[in-house]
CSV table of N, CA and C and ligand atoms in Angstrom, one decimal:
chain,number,residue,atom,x,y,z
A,1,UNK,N,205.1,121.4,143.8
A,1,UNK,CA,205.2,121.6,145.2
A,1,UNK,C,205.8,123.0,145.5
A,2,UNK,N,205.3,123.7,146.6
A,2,UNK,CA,206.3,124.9,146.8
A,2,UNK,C,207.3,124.6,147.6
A,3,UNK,N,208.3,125.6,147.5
A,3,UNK,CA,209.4,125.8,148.2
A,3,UNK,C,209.2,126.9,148.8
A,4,UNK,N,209.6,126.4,150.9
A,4,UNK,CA,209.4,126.9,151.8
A,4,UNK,C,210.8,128.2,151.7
A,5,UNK,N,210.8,129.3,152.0
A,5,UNK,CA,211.7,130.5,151.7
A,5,UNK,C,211.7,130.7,153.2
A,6,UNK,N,213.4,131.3,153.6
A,6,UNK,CA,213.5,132.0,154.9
A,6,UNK,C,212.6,133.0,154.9
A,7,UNK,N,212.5,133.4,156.3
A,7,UNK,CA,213.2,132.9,157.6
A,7,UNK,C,211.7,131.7,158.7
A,8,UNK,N,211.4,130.7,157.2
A,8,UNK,CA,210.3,130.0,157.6
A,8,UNK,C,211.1,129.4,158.7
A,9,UNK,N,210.8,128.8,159.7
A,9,UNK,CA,210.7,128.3,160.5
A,9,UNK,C,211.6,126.6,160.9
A,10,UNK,N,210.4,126.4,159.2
A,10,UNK,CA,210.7,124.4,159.3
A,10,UNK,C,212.0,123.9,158.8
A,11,UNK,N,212.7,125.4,157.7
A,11,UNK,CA,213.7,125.2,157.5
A,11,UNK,C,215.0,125.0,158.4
A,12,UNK,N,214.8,125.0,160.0
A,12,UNK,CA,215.6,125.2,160.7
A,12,UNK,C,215.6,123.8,161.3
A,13,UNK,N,214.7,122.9,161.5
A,13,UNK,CA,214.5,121.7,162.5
A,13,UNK,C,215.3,120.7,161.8
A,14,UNK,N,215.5,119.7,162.8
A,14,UNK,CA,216.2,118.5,161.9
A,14,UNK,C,215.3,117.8,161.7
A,15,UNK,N,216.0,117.3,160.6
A,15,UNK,CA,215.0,116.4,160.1
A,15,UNK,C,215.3,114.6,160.6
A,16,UNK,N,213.7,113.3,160.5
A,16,UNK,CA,214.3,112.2,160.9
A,16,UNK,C,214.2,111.3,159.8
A,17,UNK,N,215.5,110.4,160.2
A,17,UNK,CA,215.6,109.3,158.9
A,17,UNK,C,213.9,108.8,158.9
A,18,UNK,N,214.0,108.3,157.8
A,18,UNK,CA,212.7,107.6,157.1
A,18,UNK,C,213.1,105.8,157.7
A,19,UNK,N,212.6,105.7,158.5
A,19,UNK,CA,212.6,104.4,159.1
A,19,UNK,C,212.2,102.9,158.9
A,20,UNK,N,211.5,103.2,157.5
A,20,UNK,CA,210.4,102.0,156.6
A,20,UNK,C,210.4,102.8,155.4
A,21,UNK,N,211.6,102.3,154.6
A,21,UNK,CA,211.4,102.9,153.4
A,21,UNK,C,210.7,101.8,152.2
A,22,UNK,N,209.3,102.8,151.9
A,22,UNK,CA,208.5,101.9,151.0
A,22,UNK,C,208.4,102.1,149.4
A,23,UNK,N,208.2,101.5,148.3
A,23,UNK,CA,208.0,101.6,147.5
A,23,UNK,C,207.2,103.2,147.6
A,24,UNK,N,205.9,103.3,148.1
A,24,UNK,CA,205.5,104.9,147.6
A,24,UNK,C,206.2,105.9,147.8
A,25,UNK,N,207.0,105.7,148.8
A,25,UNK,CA,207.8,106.9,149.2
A,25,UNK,C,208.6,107.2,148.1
A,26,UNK,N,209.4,105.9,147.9
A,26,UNK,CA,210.7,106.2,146.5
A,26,UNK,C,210.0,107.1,145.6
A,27,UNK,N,208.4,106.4,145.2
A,27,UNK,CA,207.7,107.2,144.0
A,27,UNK,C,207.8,108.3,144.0
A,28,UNK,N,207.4,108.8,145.4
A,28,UNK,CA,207.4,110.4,145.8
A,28,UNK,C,208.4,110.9,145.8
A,29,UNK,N,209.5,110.5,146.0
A,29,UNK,CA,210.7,111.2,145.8
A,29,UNK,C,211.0,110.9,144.5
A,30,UNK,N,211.2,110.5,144.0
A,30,UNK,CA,211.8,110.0,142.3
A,30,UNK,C,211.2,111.1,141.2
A,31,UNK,N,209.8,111.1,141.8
A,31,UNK,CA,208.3,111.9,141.1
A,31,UNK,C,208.0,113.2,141.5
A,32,UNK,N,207.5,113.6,141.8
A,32,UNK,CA,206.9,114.9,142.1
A,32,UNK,C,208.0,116.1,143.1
A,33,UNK,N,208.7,114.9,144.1
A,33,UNK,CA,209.6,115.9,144.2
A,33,UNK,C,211.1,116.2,143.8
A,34,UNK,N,211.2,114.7,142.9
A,34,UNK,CA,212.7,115.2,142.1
A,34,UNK,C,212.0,116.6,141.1
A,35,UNK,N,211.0,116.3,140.8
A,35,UNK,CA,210.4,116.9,139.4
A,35,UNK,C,209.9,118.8,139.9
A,36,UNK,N,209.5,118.9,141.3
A,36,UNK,CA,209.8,120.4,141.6
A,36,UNK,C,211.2,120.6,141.5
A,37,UNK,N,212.2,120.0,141.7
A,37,UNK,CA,213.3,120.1,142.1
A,37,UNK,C,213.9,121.3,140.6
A,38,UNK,N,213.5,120.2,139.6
A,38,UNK,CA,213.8,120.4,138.3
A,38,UNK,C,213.3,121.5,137.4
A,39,UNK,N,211.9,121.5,138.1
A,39,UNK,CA,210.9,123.2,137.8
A,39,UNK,C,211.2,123.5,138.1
A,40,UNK,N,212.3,123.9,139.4
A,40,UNK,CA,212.4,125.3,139.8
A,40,UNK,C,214.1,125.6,139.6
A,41,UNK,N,215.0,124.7,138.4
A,41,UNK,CA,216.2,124.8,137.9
A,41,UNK,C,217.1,124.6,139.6
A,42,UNK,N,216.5,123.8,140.2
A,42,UNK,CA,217.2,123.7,141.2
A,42,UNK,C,218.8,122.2,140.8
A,43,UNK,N,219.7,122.5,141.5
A,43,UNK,CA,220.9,121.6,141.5
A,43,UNK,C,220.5,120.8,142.7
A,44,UNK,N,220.3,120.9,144.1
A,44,UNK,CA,219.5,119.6,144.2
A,44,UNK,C,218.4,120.6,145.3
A,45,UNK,N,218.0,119.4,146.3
A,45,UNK,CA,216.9,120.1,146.8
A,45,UNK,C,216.2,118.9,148.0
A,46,UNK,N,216.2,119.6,149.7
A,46,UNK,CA,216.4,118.8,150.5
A,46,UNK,C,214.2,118.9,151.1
A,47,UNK,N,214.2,117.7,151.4
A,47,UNK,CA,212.6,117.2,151.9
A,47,UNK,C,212.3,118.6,152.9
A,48,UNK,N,212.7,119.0,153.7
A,48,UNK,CA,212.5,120.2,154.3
A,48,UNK,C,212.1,121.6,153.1
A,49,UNK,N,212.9,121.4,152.3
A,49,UNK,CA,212.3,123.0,151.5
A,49,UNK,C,210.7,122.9,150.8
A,50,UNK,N,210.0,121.6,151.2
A,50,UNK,CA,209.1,121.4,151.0
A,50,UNK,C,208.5,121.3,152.0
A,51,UNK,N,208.8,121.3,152.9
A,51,UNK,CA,208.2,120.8,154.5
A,51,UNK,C,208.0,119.8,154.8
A,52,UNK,N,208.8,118.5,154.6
A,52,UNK,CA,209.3,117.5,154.8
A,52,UNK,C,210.4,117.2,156.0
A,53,UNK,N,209.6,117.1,156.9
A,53,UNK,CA,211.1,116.8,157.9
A,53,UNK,C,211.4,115.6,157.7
A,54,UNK,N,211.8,114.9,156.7
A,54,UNK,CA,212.6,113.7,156.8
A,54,UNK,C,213.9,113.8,156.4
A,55,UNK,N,214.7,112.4,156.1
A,55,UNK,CA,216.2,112.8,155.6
A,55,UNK,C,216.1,112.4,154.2
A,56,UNK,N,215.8,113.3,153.4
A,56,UNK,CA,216.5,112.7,152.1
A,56,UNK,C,216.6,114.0,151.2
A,57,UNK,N,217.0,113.7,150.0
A,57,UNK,CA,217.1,114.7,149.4
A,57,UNK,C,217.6,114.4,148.0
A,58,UNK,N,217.4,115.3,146.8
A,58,UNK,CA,217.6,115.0,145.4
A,58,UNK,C,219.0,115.8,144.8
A,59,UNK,N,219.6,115.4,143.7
A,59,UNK,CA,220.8,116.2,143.4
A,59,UNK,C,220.8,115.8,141.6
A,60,UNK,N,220.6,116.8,141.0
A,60,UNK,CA,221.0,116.7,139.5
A,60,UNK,C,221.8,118.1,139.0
A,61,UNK,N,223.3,117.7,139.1
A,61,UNK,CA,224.4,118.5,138.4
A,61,UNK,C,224.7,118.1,137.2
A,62,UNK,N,224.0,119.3,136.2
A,62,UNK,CA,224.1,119.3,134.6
A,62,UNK,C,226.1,118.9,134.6
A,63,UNK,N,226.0,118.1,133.8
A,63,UNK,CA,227.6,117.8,133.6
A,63,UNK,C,227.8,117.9,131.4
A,64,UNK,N,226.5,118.2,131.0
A,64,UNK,CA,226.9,118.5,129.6
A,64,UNK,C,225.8,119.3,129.2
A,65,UNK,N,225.4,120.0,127.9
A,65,UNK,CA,224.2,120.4,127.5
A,65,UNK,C,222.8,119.5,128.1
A,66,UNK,N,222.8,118.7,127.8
A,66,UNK,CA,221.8,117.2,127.9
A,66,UNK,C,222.0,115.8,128.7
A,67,UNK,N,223.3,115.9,129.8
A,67,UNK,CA,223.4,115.3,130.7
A,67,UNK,C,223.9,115.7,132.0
A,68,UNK,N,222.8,114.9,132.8
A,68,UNK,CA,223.1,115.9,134.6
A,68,UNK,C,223.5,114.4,135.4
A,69,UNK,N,224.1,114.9,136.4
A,69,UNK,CA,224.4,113.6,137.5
A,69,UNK,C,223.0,113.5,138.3
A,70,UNK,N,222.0,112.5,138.2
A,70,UNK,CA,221.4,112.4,139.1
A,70,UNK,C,221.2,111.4,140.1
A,71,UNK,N,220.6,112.3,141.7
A,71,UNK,CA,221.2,111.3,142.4
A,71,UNK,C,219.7,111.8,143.6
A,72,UNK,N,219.2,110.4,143.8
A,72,UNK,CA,218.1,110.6,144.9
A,72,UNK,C,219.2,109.7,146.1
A,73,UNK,N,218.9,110.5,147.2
A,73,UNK,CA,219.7,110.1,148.8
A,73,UNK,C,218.9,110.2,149.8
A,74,UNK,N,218.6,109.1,150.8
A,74,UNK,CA,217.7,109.0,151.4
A,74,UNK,C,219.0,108.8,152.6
A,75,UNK,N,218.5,108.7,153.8
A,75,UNK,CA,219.2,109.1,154.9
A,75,UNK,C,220.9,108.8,154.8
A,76,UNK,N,220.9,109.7,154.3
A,76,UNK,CA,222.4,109.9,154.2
A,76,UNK,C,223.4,110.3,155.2
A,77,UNK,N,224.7,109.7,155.2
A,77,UNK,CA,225.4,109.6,156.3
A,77,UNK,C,227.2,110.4,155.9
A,78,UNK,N,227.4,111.4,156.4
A,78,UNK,CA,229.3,111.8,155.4
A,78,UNK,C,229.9,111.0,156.7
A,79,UNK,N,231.0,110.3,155.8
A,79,UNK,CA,231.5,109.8,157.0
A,79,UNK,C,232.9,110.2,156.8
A,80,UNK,N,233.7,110.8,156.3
A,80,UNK,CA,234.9,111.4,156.4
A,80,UNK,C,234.6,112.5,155.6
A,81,UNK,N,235.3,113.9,155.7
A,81,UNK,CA,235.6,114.7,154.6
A,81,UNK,C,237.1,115.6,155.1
A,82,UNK,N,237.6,115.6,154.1
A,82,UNK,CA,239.1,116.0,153.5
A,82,UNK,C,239.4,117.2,154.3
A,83,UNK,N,240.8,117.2,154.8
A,83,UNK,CA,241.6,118.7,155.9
A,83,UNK,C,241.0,119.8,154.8
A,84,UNK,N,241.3,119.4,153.3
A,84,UNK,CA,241.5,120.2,152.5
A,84,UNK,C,239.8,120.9,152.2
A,85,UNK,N,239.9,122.5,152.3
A,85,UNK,CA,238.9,123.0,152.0
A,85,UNK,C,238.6,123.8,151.1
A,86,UNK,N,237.5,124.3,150.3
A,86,UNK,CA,237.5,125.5,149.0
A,86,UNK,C,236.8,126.3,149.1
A,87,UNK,N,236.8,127.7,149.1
A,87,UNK,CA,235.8,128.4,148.5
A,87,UNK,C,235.0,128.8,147.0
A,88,UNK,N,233.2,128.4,147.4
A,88,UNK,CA,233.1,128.7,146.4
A,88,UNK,C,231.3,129.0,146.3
A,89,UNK,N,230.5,129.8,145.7
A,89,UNK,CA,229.6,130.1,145.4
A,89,UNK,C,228.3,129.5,145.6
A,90,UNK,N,227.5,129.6,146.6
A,90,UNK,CA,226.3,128.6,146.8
A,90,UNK,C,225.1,129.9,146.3
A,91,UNK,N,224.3,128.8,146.8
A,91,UNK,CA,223.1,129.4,146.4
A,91,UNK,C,221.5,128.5,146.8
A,92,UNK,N,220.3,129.1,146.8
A,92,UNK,CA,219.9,127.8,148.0
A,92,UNK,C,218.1,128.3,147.2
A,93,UNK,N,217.7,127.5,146.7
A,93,UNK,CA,216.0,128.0,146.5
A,93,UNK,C,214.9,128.1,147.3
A,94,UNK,N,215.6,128.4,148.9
A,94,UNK,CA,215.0,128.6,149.8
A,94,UNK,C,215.5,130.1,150.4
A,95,UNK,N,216.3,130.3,149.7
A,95,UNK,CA,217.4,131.9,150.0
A,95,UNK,C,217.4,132.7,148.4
A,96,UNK,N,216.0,132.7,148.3
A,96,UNK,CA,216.0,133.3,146.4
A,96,UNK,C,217.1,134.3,146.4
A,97,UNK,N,218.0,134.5,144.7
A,97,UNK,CA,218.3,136.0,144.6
A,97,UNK,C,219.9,136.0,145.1
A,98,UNK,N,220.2,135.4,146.1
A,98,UNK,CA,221.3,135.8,147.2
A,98,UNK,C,222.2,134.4,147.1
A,99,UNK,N,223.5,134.7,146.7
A,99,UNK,CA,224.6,134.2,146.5
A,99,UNK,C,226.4,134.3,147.3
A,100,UNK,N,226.5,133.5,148.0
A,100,UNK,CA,227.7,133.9,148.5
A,100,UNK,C,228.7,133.0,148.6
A,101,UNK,N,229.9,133.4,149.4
A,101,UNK,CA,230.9,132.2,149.1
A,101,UNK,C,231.2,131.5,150.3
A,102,UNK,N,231.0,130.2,150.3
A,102,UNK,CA,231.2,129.0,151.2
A,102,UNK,C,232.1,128.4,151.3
A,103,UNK,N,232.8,128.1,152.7
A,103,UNK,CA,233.9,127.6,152.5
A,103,UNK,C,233.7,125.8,153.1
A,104,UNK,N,234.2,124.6,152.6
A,104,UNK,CA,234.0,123.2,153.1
A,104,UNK,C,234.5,122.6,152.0
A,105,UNK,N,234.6,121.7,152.6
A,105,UNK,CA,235.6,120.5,152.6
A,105,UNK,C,235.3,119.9,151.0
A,106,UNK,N,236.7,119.8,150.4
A,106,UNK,CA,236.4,119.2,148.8
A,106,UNK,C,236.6,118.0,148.3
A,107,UNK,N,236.4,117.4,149.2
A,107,UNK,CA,236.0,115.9,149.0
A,107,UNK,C,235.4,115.2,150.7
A,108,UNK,N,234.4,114.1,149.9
A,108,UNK,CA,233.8,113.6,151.1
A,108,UNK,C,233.4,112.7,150.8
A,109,UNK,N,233.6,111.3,151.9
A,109,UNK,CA,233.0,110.0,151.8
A,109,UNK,C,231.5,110.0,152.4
A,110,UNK,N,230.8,109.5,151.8
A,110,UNK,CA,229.3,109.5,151.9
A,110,UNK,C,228.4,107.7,152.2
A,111,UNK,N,227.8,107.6,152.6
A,111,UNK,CA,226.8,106.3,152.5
A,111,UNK,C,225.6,106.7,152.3
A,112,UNK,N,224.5,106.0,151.8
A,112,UNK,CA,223.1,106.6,151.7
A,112,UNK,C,222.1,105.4,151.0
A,113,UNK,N,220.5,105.8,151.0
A,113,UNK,CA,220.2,104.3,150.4
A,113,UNK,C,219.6,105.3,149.2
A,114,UNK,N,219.6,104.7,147.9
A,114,UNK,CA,219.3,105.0,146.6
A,114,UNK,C,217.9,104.6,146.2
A,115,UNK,N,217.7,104.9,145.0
A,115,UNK,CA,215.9,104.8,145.0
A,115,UNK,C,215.3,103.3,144.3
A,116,UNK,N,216.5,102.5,144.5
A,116,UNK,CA,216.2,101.0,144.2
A,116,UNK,C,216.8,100.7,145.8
A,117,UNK,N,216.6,101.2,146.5
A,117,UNK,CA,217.2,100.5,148.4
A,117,UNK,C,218.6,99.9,148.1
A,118,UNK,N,219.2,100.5,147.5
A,118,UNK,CA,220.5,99.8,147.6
A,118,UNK,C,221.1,100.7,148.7
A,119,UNK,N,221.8,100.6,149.5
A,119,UNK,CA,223.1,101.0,150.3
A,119,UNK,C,224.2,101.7,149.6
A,120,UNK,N,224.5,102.6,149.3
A,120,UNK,CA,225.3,103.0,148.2
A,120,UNK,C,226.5,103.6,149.3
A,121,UNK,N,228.1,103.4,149.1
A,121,UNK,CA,228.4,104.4,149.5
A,121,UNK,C,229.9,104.8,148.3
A,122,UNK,N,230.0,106.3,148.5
A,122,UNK,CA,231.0,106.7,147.7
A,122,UNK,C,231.3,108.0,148.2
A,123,UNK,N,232.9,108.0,147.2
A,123,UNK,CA,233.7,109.0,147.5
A,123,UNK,C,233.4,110.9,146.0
A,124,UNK,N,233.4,111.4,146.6
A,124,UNK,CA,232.7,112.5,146.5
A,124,UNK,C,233.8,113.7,145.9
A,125,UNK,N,233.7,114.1,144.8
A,125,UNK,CA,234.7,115.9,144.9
A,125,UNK,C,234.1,116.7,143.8
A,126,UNK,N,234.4,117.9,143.9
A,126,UNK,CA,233.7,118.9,143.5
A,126,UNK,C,232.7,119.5,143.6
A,127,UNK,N,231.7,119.7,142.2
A,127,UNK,CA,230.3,120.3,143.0
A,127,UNK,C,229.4,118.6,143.4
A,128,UNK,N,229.7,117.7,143.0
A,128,UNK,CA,228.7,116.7,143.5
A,128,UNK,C,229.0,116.9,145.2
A,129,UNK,N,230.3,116.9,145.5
A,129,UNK,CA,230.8,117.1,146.7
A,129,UNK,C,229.9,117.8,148.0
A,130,UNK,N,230.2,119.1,146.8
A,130,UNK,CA,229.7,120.7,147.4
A,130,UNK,C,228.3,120.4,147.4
A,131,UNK,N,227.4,120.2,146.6
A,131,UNK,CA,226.0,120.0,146.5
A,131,UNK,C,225.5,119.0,147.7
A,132,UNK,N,225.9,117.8,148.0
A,132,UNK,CA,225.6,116.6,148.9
A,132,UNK,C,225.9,117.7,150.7
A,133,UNK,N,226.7,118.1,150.6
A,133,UNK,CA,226.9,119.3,151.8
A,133,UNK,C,226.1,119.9,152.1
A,134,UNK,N,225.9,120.8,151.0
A,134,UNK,CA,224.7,121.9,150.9
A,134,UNK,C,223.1,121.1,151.4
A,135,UNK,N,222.9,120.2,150.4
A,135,UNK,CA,221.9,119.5,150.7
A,135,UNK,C,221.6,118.8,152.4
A,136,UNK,N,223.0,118.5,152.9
A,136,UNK,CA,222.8,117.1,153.7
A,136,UNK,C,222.6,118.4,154.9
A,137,UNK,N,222.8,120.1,154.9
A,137,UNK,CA,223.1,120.6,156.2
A,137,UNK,C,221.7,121.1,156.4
A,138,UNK,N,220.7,120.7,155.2
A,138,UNK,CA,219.3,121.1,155.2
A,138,UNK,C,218.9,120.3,156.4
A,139,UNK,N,218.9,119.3,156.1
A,139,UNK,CA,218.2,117.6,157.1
A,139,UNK,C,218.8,118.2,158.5
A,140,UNK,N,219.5,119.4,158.7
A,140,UNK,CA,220.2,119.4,160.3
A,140,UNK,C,219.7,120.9,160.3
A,141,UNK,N,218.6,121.4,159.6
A,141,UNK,CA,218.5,122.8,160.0
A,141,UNK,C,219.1,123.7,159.9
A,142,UNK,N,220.5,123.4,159.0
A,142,UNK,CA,221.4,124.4,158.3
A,142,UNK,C,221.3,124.7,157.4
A,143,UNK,N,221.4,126.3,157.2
A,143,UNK,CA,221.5,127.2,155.7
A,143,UNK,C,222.9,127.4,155.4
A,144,UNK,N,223.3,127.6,153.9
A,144,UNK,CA,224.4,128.4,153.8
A,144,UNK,C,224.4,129.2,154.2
A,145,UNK,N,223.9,130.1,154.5
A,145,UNK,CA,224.0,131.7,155.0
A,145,UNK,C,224.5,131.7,156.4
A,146,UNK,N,224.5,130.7,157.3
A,146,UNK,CA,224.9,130.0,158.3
A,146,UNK,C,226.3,130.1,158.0
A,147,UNK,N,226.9,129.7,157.3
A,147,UNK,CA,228.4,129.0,157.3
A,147,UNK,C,229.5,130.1,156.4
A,148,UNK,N,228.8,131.6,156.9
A,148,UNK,CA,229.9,132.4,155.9
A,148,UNK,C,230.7,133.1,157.0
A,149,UNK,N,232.0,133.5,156.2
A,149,UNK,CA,232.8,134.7,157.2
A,149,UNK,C,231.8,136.2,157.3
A,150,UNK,N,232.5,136.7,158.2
A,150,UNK,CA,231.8,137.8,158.2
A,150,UNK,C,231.8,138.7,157.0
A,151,UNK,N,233.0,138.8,155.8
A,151,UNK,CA,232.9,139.6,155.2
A,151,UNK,C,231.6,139.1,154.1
A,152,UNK,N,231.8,138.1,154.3
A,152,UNK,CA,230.6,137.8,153.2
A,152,UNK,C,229.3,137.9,153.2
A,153,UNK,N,228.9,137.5,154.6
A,153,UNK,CA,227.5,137.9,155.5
A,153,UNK,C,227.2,139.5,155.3
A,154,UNK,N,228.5,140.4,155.6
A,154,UNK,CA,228.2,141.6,155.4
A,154,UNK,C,227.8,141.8,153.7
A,155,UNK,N,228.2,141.5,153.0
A,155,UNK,CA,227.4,141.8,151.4
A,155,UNK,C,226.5,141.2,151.2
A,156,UNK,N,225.6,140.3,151.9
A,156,UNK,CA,224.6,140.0,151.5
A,156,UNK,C,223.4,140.6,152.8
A,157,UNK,N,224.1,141.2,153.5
A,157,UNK,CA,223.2,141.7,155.4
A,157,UNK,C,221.8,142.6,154.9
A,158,UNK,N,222.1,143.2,153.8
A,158,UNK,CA,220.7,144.2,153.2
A,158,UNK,C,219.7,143.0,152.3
A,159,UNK,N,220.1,142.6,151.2
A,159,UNK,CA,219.3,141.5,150.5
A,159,UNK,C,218.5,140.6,151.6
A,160,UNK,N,219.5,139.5,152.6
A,160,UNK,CA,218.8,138.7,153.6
A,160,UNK,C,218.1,139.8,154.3
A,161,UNK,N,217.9,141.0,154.7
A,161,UNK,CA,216.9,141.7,155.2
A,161,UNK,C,215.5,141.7,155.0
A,162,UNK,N,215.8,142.5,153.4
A,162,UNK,CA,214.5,142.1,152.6
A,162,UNK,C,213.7,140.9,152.5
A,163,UNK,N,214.4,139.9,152.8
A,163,UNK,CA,213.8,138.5,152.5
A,163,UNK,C,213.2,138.4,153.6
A,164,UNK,N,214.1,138.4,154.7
A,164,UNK,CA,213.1,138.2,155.9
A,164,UNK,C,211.7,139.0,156.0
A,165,UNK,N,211.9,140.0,155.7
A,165,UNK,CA,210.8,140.6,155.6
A,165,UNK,C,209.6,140.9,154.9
A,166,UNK,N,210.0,140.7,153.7
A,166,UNK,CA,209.1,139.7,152.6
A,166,UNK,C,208.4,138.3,153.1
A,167,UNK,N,209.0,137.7,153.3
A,167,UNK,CA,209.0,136.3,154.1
A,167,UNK,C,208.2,135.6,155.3
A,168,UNK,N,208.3,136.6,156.0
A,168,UNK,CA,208.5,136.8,157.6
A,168,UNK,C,206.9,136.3,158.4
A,169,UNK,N,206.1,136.5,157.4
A,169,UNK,CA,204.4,135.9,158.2
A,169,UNK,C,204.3,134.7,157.1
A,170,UNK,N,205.2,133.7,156.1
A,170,UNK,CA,205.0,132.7,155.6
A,170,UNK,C,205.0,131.5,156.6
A,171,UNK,N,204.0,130.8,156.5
A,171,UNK,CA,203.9,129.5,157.7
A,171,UNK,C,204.2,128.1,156.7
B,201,LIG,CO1,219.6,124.8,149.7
């Protein structure tokens, strides 16, 4: 599948829960689009960067040579996250190239349904944390590039230029 690049458009809309979650759907998420996720060495990867306005989205954080945390989330809900906040390095395969530093919250209670419809909910820190964030601000038409200080916007203000402009007539 491709991945939709700024300053597309769809990347901005919210997305709506999946309201009849069926057997094909899971397939489709489990399958072809956990599996772009994976072709393109992505950590996870939200239904909109495909042009999916729905809510779900995939997460596999390598945690050894040969083992990653993987996690399919379908309308996912944070329901608390921590005073305490971090900065630290995102990056988005919808924002090729361009890296910066993000600040949010390092830990976070989550609920969501899994790719067997279970109801899952759990408590969250580090980059699983950071990733489920990054991911969940897709489904609401948020980029990281959105959520930086100024000084950091300013080092990346020339790169996100080019992109848009590279970009800029992709539908
Ligand atoms: Co992203």
């Amino acid at each position: 599948m491709n991945i939709i690049v700024y300053p597309n458009l769809l990347l901005r809309k919210v997305s709506e829960e999946i309201s009849s979650i069926d057997k094909e759907t899971i397939e489709f998420i489990a399958g072809d689009f956990f599996d772009t996720m994976l072709e393109k060495d992505g950590i996870g990867l939200a239904a909109p960067q495909v042009g999916i306005l729905k809510r779900f989205f995939a997460i596999n954080i390598p945690i050894s040579e040969d083992e990653s945390i993987k996690k399919i989330v379908i309308n996912p809900k944070i329901l608390s996250s921590s005073k305490t906040k971090e900065l630290y390095e995102e990056g988005c395969l919808s924002v090729p190239l361009i890296y910066a530093l993000v600040e949010r919250p390092i830990s976070i209670k989550v609920s969501y349904m899994n790719e067997e419809m279970k109801e899952i909910t759990e408590e969250l820190d580090g980059l699983s944390a950071r990733v489920f964030q990054h991911e969940f601000d897709h489904l609401n038409g948020i980029l990281f590039i959105n959520k930086l200080s100024n000084v950091e916007l300013l080092k990346i203000k020339k790169a996100l230029k080019e992109l848009k402009n590279k970009y800029k007539n992709d539908k």
